[in-house]
Amino acid sequence: MTVFSLGGTIASTSDGRSAAGGVTPRLGARELVEAVPQIQEVAELEAVAFRQTASGDLTLPDLVALAAEITRRFEQGVHGVVVTQGTDTIEETSFALDLLVASDRPVVVTGAMRNPTLAGPDGPANLLAAVQVAAAPSAVGLGTLVVFNDEVHAARFVRKTHTSSPATFRSVTVGPVGWIVEGRPRIAFRLPALAGVPYRVAEGAVPPVALLTSALGDDSRLVGHVAASGYSGLVLEAFGGGHVPAHVVPALEELAARLPVVLASRTGGGEVLRQTYGFPGSERDLLSRGLVPAGFLDGRKARILLSILLASGRDLDGVRTAFDEVNDSVSLPDTAPAAR
Ligand code: DAS
């Protein structure tokens, strides 16, 4: 097994000279692993200090490079990989790895909310649990997972929901796919991996994608500046099931004729509707004007997918198909009424 460290709270300590300066990422994968002797009983490990940063400074090119390293390890026979990093962006990085690593072998991302200088740091327990999951045969074929606070979450659904609680990671739409009890991972249900969708992204070449959120009373004037600002696409986190004020529709239609515009929901749970509401600015209206439905992907995850698709040269049809493929990875029971 290989553990890649990228920084974050799990790796953050003070410089030892003064408590006034706050903690910063200093510990590498080897130090993190050595602090948890129980890990040796689970797996033989290679420890790689890949980046040393706050997770908001990570970039998609960093993740493309990490995915290439992970893929190389799997080709060399490594069974599973653990990535430690800052929690602030785990919901995006884990989904990027889900898309970029085409393998059935487990990739597990974890971190910590309490740094090692505090009472009850959660990093060691999270790291041990992540290694236990990455070593488990039951984790094969599940795609990238986030293991935190003794829960196992699918990267497609998980979000950071609290600024300081160790129970910050939640998957509002589906719940955790499993948990860890007495060191044993229990997988309660299986989501098929996304590994069938091939993405070939050159390191360093990721077109910029804007993310905007609808808000009550906002005139959404930024929509009109997206193309001129050099963005290659837009993800719009709309109200509820995918709704915007009626007066925003012309600007969105105009933009969607030039760039991929993806319609997500700002709610953080469920999926964007397709065929319920008919008012101006409703999901039916917007989809009929060329916007691409994000499905169950929230705005941040939709932005990661759109960025990777544009970086791998997909056109609008290719973008549409890929959003459908990712959503179809979780099958919808066939409950639609028969056509008359
Ligand atoms: N919020 C910190 C963390 O939880 C910092 C970061 O994300 O790098 O790790």
Short mmCIF file of C-alpha atoms and ligand atoms in Angstrom, two decimals:
data_model
loop_
_atom_site.label_atom_id
_atom_site.label_comp_id
_atom_site.label_asym_id
_atom_site.label_seq_id
_atom_site.Cartn_x
_atom_site.Cartn_y
_atom_site.Cartn_z
CA MET A 1 0.00 0.00 0.00
CA THR A 2 1.09 3.59 -0.59
CA VAL A 3 0.25 6.64 1.54
CA PHE A 4 0.56 10.01 -0.22
CA SER A 5 0.57 13.09 2.04
CA LEU A 6 -0.48 16.49 0.71
CA GLY A 7 -0.48 18.62 3.89
CA GLY A 8 -3.57 19.95 5.70
CA THR A 9 -4.53 19.88 9.37
CA ILE A 10 -3.55 16.22 9.76
CA ALA A 11 0.03 17.30 9.02
CA SER A 12 -0.02 20.66 10.79
CA THR A 13 2.03 21.61 13.84
CA SER A 14 3.52 24.79 15.24
CA ASP A 15 7.20 25.54 14.80
CA GLY A 16 7.70 24.91 18.52
CA ARG A 17 8.98 28.42 19.21
CA SER A 18 5.71 30.24 19.81
CA ALA A 19 2.08 29.26 20.14
CA ALA A 20 1.00 32.59 18.69
CA GLY A 21 1.73 31.82 15.06
CA GLY A 22 -0.79 29.05 14.47
CA VAL A 23 -0.11 25.65 12.94
CA THR A 24 1.01 25.00 9.38
CA PRO A 25 1.52 21.79 7.36
CA ARG A 26 4.93 20.33 8.33
CA LEU A 27 4.60 16.57 8.69
CA GLY A 28 5.11 14.24 5.76
CA ALA A 29 3.61 10.81 5.04
CA ARG A 30 6.41 8.97 6.85
CA GLU A 31 5.91 10.92 10.09
CA LEU A 32 2.14 10.51 9.90
CA VAL A 33 2.44 6.76 9.43
CA GLU A 34 5.11 6.34 12.12
CA ALA A 35 2.82 8.06 14.65
CA VAL A 36 0.30 5.20 14.31
CA PRO A 37 2.10 1.91 15.09
CA GLN A 38 -1.11 -0.12 14.60
CA ILE A 39 -0.85 0.56 10.86
CA GLN A 40 2.04 -1.92 10.63
CA GLU A 41 -0.36 -4.70 11.61
CA VAL A 42 -2.60 -3.86 8.64
CA ALA A 43 -0.31 -3.31 5.69
CA GLU A 44 3.24 -2.82 4.51
CA LEU A 45 3.49 0.79 3.46
CA GLU A 46 5.37 3.07 1.15
CA ALA A 47 5.11 6.68 2.41
CA VAL A 48 5.31 9.49 -0.16
CA ALA A 49 5.31 13.20 0.75
CA PHE A 50 3.63 14.42 -2.45
CA ARG A 51 2.72 18.02 -1.55
CA GLN A 52 2.92 20.07 1.67
CA THR A 53 0.20 22.68 1.59
CA ALA A 54 -3.17 23.94 2.81
CA SER A 55 -5.71 22.12 0.68
CA GLY A 56 -7.10 25.32 -0.83
CA ASP A 57 -3.76 25.68 -2.61
CA LEU A 58 -4.08 22.32 -4.37
CA THR A 59 -4.91 22.52 -8.08
CA LEU A 60 -6.36 20.19 -10.68
CA PRO A 61 -2.90 19.79 -12.27
CA ASP A 62 -1.70 18.59 -8.81
CA LEU A 63 -4.46 15.98 -8.87
CA VAL A 64 -3.71 14.94 -12.44
CA ALA A 65 -0.11 14.38 -11.34
CA LEU A 66 -1.25 12.49 -8.23
CA ALA A 67 -3.61 10.32 -10.29
CA ALA A 68 -0.69 9.43 -12.57
CA GLU A 69 1.42 8.42 -9.52
CA ILE A 70 -1.45 6.35 -8.12
CA THR A 71 -2.00 4.65 -11.48
CA ARG A 72 1.71 3.85 -11.69
CA ARG A 73 1.61 2.24 -8.23
CA PHE A 74 -1.40 0.12 -9.20
CA GLU A 75 0.40 -1.00 -12.37
CA GLN A 76 3.31 -2.03 -10.15
CA GLY A 77 0.98 -4.20 -8.07
CA VAL A 78 0.13 -1.94 -5.14
CA HIS A 79 -3.23 -3.05 -3.76
CA GLY A 80 -4.55 0.22 -2.33
CA VAL A 81 -3.69 3.89 -1.85
CA VAL A 82 -4.40 6.35 0.97
CA VAL A 83 -4.21 10.11 0.41
CA THR A 84 -3.94 12.46 3.41
CA GLN A 85 -4.72 16.13 2.89
CA GLY A 86 -6.57 19.18 4.20
CA THR A 87 -10.27 18.71 4.69
CA ASP A 88 -11.28 22.00 3.05
CA THR A 89 -11.23 20.55 -0.46
CA ILE A 90 -11.53 16.79 0.10
CA GLU A 91 -14.99 16.82 -1.47
CA GLU A 92 -13.42 18.07 -4.73
CA THR A 93 -10.07 16.27 -4.72
CA SER A 94 -11.62 12.88 -3.92
CA PHE A 95 -14.09 13.26 -6.79
CA ALA A 96 -11.30 14.31 -9.16
CA LEU A 97 -9.39 11.14 -8.24
CA ASP A 98 -12.59 9.15 -8.71
CA LEU A 99 -12.69 10.44 -12.30
CA LEU A 100 -8.98 10.29 -13.05
CA VAL A 101 -7.89 6.93 -11.62
CA ALA A 102 -9.18 4.16 -13.86
CA SER A 103 -8.75 1.20 -11.54
CA ASP A 104 -10.88 -1.00 -9.32
CA ARG A 105 -8.30 -0.81 -6.54
CA PRO A 106 -9.17 1.31 -3.51
CA VAL A 107 -8.20 4.97 -3.30
CA VAL A 108 -9.10 6.38 0.13
CA VAL A 109 -8.80 10.05 1.08
CA THR A 110 -8.66 11.23 4.68
CA GLY A 111 -7.49 14.10 6.88
CA ALA A 112 -8.19 15.58 10.29
CA MET A 113 -10.19 18.34 11.91
CA ARG A 114 -8.07 18.51 15.11
CA ASN A 115 -4.40 19.08 14.46
CA PRO A 116 -1.72 17.07 16.31
CA THR A 117 -1.10 19.85 18.88
CA LEU A 118 -4.69 19.68 20.21
CA ALA A 119 -6.24 17.30 22.74
CA GLY A 120 -7.83 14.36 20.92
CA PRO A 121 -6.44 14.83 17.42
CA ASP A 122 -8.48 12.75 14.97
CA GLY A 123 -5.74 12.36 12.35
CA PRO A 124 -4.19 9.11 13.69
CA ALA A 125 -7.59 7.37 13.98
CA ASN A 126 -8.65 8.58 10.55
CA LEU A 127 -5.37 7.43 8.99
CA LEU A 128 -5.60 3.99 10.58
CA ALA A 129 -9.22 3.63 9.45
CA ALA A 130 -8.31 4.76 5.93
CA VAL A 131 -5.54 2.15 5.75
CA GLN A 132 -7.93 -0.51 7.04
CA VAL A 133 -10.44 0.37 4.32
CA ALA A 134 -7.81 0.57 1.57
CA ALA A 135 -6.60 -2.90 2.59
CA ALA A 136 -10.08 -4.42 2.62
CA PRO A 137 -11.21 -6.66 -0.27
CA SER A 138 -14.71 -5.18 0.17
CA ALA A 139 -13.38 -1.73 -0.84
CA VAL A 140 -12.36 -3.00 -4.29
CA GLY A 141 -14.59 -1.66 -7.07
CA LEU A 142 -16.18 1.16 -5.05
CA GLY A 143 -14.35 4.08 -6.63
CA THR A 144 -12.62 6.72 -4.54
CA LEU A 145 -13.75 6.79 -0.92
CA VAL A 146 -13.46 9.31 1.89
CA VAL A 147 -12.90 7.71 5.28
CA PHE A 148 -13.45 10.02 8.23
CA ASN A 149 -14.75 9.73 11.77
CA ASP A 150 -15.13 5.94 11.32
CA GLU A 151 -17.45 6.39 8.33
CA VAL A 152 -16.91 5.47 4.69
CA HIS A 153 -18.27 7.91 2.07
CA ALA A 154 -18.42 7.78 -1.72
CA ALA A 155 -16.47 10.65 -3.31
CA ARG A 156 -19.42 11.32 -5.64
CA PHE A 157 -21.63 12.39 -2.74
CA VAL A 158 -19.53 13.49 0.22
CA ARG A 159 -19.36 17.12 1.37
CA LYS A 160 -17.66 18.99 4.19
CA THR A 161 -20.54 20.35 6.27
CA HIS A 162 -19.01 21.85 9.42
CA THR A 163 -16.09 24.17 10.10
CA SER A 164 -14.68 22.31 13.11
CA SER A 165 -16.57 19.12 13.99
CA PRO A 166 -14.78 15.79 13.43
CA ALA A 167 -18.16 14.61 12.06
CA THR A 168 -17.95 17.19 9.28
CA PHE A 169 -18.18 14.81 6.30
CA ARG A 170 -21.68 13.86 5.21
CA SER A 171 -23.30 12.43 2.15
CA VAL A 172 -26.70 14.07 2.36
CA THR A 173 -28.28 12.24 -0.56
CA VAL A 174 -27.22 8.65 0.14
CA GLY A 175 -25.59 8.59 3.59
CA PRO A 176 -22.28 6.83 4.26
CA VAL A 177 -21.70 3.66 2.22
CA GLY A 178 -20.22 2.00 5.27
CA TRP A 179 -18.42 2.32 8.58
CA ILE A 180 -15.50 0.88 10.55
CA VAL A 181 -16.08 -1.17 13.68
CA GLU A 182 -13.24 -2.58 15.81
CA GLY A 183 -10.91 -2.05 12.88
CA ARG A 184 -13.12 -3.87 10.37
CA PRO A 185 -14.67 -1.95 7.47
CA ARG A 186 -18.35 -2.74 6.93
CA ILE A 187 -19.63 -1.79 3.48
CA ALA A 188 -23.40 -1.43 3.72
CA PHE A 189 -24.07 -0.83 0.04
CA ARG A 190 -22.03 -0.68 -3.13
CA LEU A 191 -21.94 2.11 -5.70
CA PRO A 192 -20.28 0.96 -8.93
CA ALA A 193 -16.93 2.62 -9.63
CA LEU A 194 -16.66 5.29 -12.33
CA ALA A 195 -13.59 3.63 -13.82
CA GLY A 196 -15.36 2.91 -17.11
CA VAL A 197 -15.23 6.59 -18.12
CA PRO A 198 -11.77 7.35 -19.53
CA TYR A 199 -10.35 10.83 -18.98
CA ARG A 200 -6.99 11.70 -20.45
CA VAL A 201 -5.84 15.02 -19.08
CA ALA A 202 -2.42 16.45 -19.79
CA GLU A 203 -0.77 17.83 -16.65
CA GLY A 204 -1.00 21.61 -16.54
CA ALA A 205 -3.78 22.04 -19.11
CA VAL A 206 -7.05 22.62 -17.29
CA PRO A 207 -9.39 25.26 -18.78
CA PRO A 208 -10.96 27.59 -16.18
CA VAL A 209 -14.56 26.86 -15.18
CA ALA A 210 -16.59 29.42 -13.19
CA LEU A 211 -18.92 28.49 -10.33
CA LEU A 212 -21.77 30.88 -9.49
CA THR A 213 -24.54 30.52 -6.91
CA SER A 214 -28.03 32.00 -7.22
CA ALA A 215 -29.11 34.18 -4.29
CA LEU A 216 -32.36 35.95 -3.47
CA GLY A 217 -32.50 39.35 -5.08
CA ASP A 218 -29.13 39.06 -6.82
CA ASP A 219 -29.38 40.29 -10.40
CA SER A 220 -26.82 37.67 -11.55
CA ARG A 221 -24.88 40.26 -13.55
CA LEU A 222 -21.75 38.08 -13.29
CA VAL A 223 -23.32 35.62 -15.74
CA GLY A 224 -22.86 38.24 -18.44
CA HIS A 225 -19.14 38.49 -17.69
CA VAL A 226 -18.26 34.79 -17.69
CA ALA A 227 -17.23 34.47 -21.35
CA ALA A 228 -15.44 37.83 -21.46
CA SER A 229 -13.47 36.87 -18.35
CA GLY A 230 -11.94 33.96 -20.23
CA TYR A 231 -13.83 31.09 -18.65
CA SER A 232 -14.36 27.96 -20.74
CA GLY A 233 -17.51 26.89 -18.93
CA LEU A 234 -19.91 27.75 -16.12
CA VAL A 235 -21.53 25.73 -13.36
CA LEU A 236 -24.55 27.48 -11.92
CA GLU A 237 -25.79 26.47 -8.48
CA ALA A 238 -29.42 27.43 -8.91
CA PHE A 239 -32.24 27.55 -6.37
CA GLY A 240 -33.93 24.30 -5.30
CA GLY A 241 -34.49 21.83 -8.11
CA GLY A 242 -32.65 24.07 -10.63
CA HIS A 243 -34.35 27.46 -10.78
CA VAL A 244 -33.23 31.04 -11.41
CA PRO A 245 -35.10 34.37 -11.53
CA ALA A 246 -36.84 34.81 -14.90
CA HIS A 247 -34.78 37.85 -15.83
CA VAL A 248 -31.54 35.82 -15.74
CA VAL A 249 -32.72 33.40 -18.45
CA PRO A 250 -31.69 35.41 -21.56
CA ALA A 251 -28.10 35.82 -20.30
CA LEU A 252 -27.87 32.11 -19.51
CA GLU A 253 -29.29 31.14 -22.90
CA GLU A 254 -26.83 33.41 -24.66
CA LEU A 255 -23.92 31.98 -22.66
CA ALA A 256 -25.04 28.38 -23.20
CA ALA A 257 -24.84 29.00 -26.95
CA ARG A 258 -21.13 29.76 -26.54
CA LEU A 259 -19.92 27.62 -23.62
CA PRO A 260 -21.06 24.58 -21.66
CA VAL A 261 -23.30 25.80 -18.84
CA VAL A 262 -24.12 23.17 -16.23
CA LEU A 263 -27.20 23.47 -14.03
CA ALA A 264 -26.68 22.28 -10.44
CA SER A 265 -28.60 22.94 -7.23
CA ARG A 266 -27.41 25.06 -4.33
CA THR A 267 -29.26 22.80 -1.85
CA GLY A 268 -26.44 20.26 -1.43
CA GLY A 269 -28.71 17.21 -1.62
CA GLY A 270 -30.92 15.38 -4.10
CA GLU A 271 -30.65 16.01 -7.82
CA VAL A 272 -31.57 18.68 -10.31
CA LEU A 273 -35.09 18.20 -11.64
CA ARG A 274 -35.73 17.76 -15.36
CA GLN A 275 -39.47 17.81 -16.00
CA THR A 276 -41.49 19.27 -13.14
CA TYR A 277 -41.72 23.07 -13.25
CA GLY A 278 -42.67 25.17 -16.26
CA PHE A 279 -42.29 28.78 -15.09
CA PRO A 280 -39.73 31.08 -16.75
CA GLY A 281 -36.39 30.26 -15.09
CA SER A 282 -37.53 26.77 -14.10
CA GLU A 283 -35.44 23.66 -14.75
CA ARG A 284 -37.57 22.77 -17.82
CA ASP A 285 -37.06 26.26 -19.21
CA LEU A 286 -33.29 26.25 -18.61
CA LEU A 287 -32.72 22.74 -19.96
CA SER A 288 -34.70 23.59 -23.09
CA ARG A 289 -32.28 26.49 -23.65
CA GLY A 290 -29.21 24.27 -23.71
CA LEU A 291 -28.06 24.03 -20.10
CA VAL A 292 -26.65 20.64 -19.06
CA PRO A 293 -28.20 19.02 -15.96
CA ALA A 294 -25.67 18.15 -13.23
CA GLY A 295 -27.95 15.43 -11.86
CA PHE A 296 -26.92 14.52 -8.32
CA LEU A 297 -23.54 16.25 -8.58
CA ASP A 298 -23.40 19.39 -6.48
CA GLY A 299 -21.89 22.56 -7.95
CA ARG A 300 -18.35 21.88 -6.76
CA LYS A 301 -18.29 18.33 -8.04
CA ALA A 302 -19.95 19.38 -11.31
CA ARG A 303 -17.21 21.98 -11.73
CA ILE A 304 -14.53 19.32 -11.24
CA LEU A 305 -16.17 17.07 -13.83
CA LEU A 306 -16.64 19.89 -16.35
CA SER A 307 -13.02 21.03 -15.87
CA ILE A 308 -11.71 17.52 -16.49
CA LEU A 309 -13.98 17.04 -19.51
CA LEU A 310 -12.86 20.31 -21.08
CA ALA A 311 -9.24 19.47 -20.32
CA SER A 312 -9.65 16.16 -22.08
CA GLY A 313 -11.10 17.87 -25.16
CA ARG A 314 -14.79 16.97 -24.85
CA ASP A 315 -17.23 19.07 -26.86
CA LEU A 316 -20.73 19.98 -25.63
CA ASP A 317 -22.21 16.62 -26.67
CA GLY A 318 -19.35 14.86 -24.92
CA VAL A 319 -19.99 16.94 -21.79
CA ARG A 320 -23.67 16.05 -21.83
CA THR A 321 -22.94 12.35 -22.28
CA ALA A 322 -20.36 12.31 -19.48
CA PHE A 323 -22.72 13.98 -16.99
CA ASP A 324 -25.31 11.34 -17.87
CA GLU A 325 -22.74 8.54 -17.51
CA VAL A 326 -21.65 9.70 -14.06
CA ASN A 327 -25.28 9.96 -12.95
CA ASP A 328 -26.12 6.59 -14.48
CA SER A 329 -23.34 5.04 -12.36
CA VAL A 330 -26.04 5.08 -9.70
CA SER A 331 -28.97 3.33 -11.30
CA LEU A 332 -32.42 4.86 -11.14
CA PRO A 333 -35.11 2.22 -10.63
CA ASP A 334 -37.33 2.13 -13.67
CA THR A 335 -40.39 3.71 -12.10
CA ALA A 336 -41.37 6.10 -14.90
CA PRO A 337 -44.95 5.58 -16.06
CA ALA A 338 -45.14 3.76 -19.39
CA ALA A 339 -45.46 6.07 -22.40
CA ARG A 340 -48.98 6.29 -23.77
N1 DAS B 1 -9.10 23.20 7.21
C1 DAS B 1 -7.80 22.57 7.23
C2 DAS B 1 -7.97 21.07 7.27
O1 DAS B 1 -9.00 20.65 7.77
C3 DAS B 1 -6.84 23.11 6.28
C4 DAS B 1 -6.83 22.51 4.90
O2 DAS B 1 -7.84 22.12 4.37
O3 DAS B 1 -5.72 22.40 4.37
O4 DAS B 1 -7.13 20.30 6.93
#
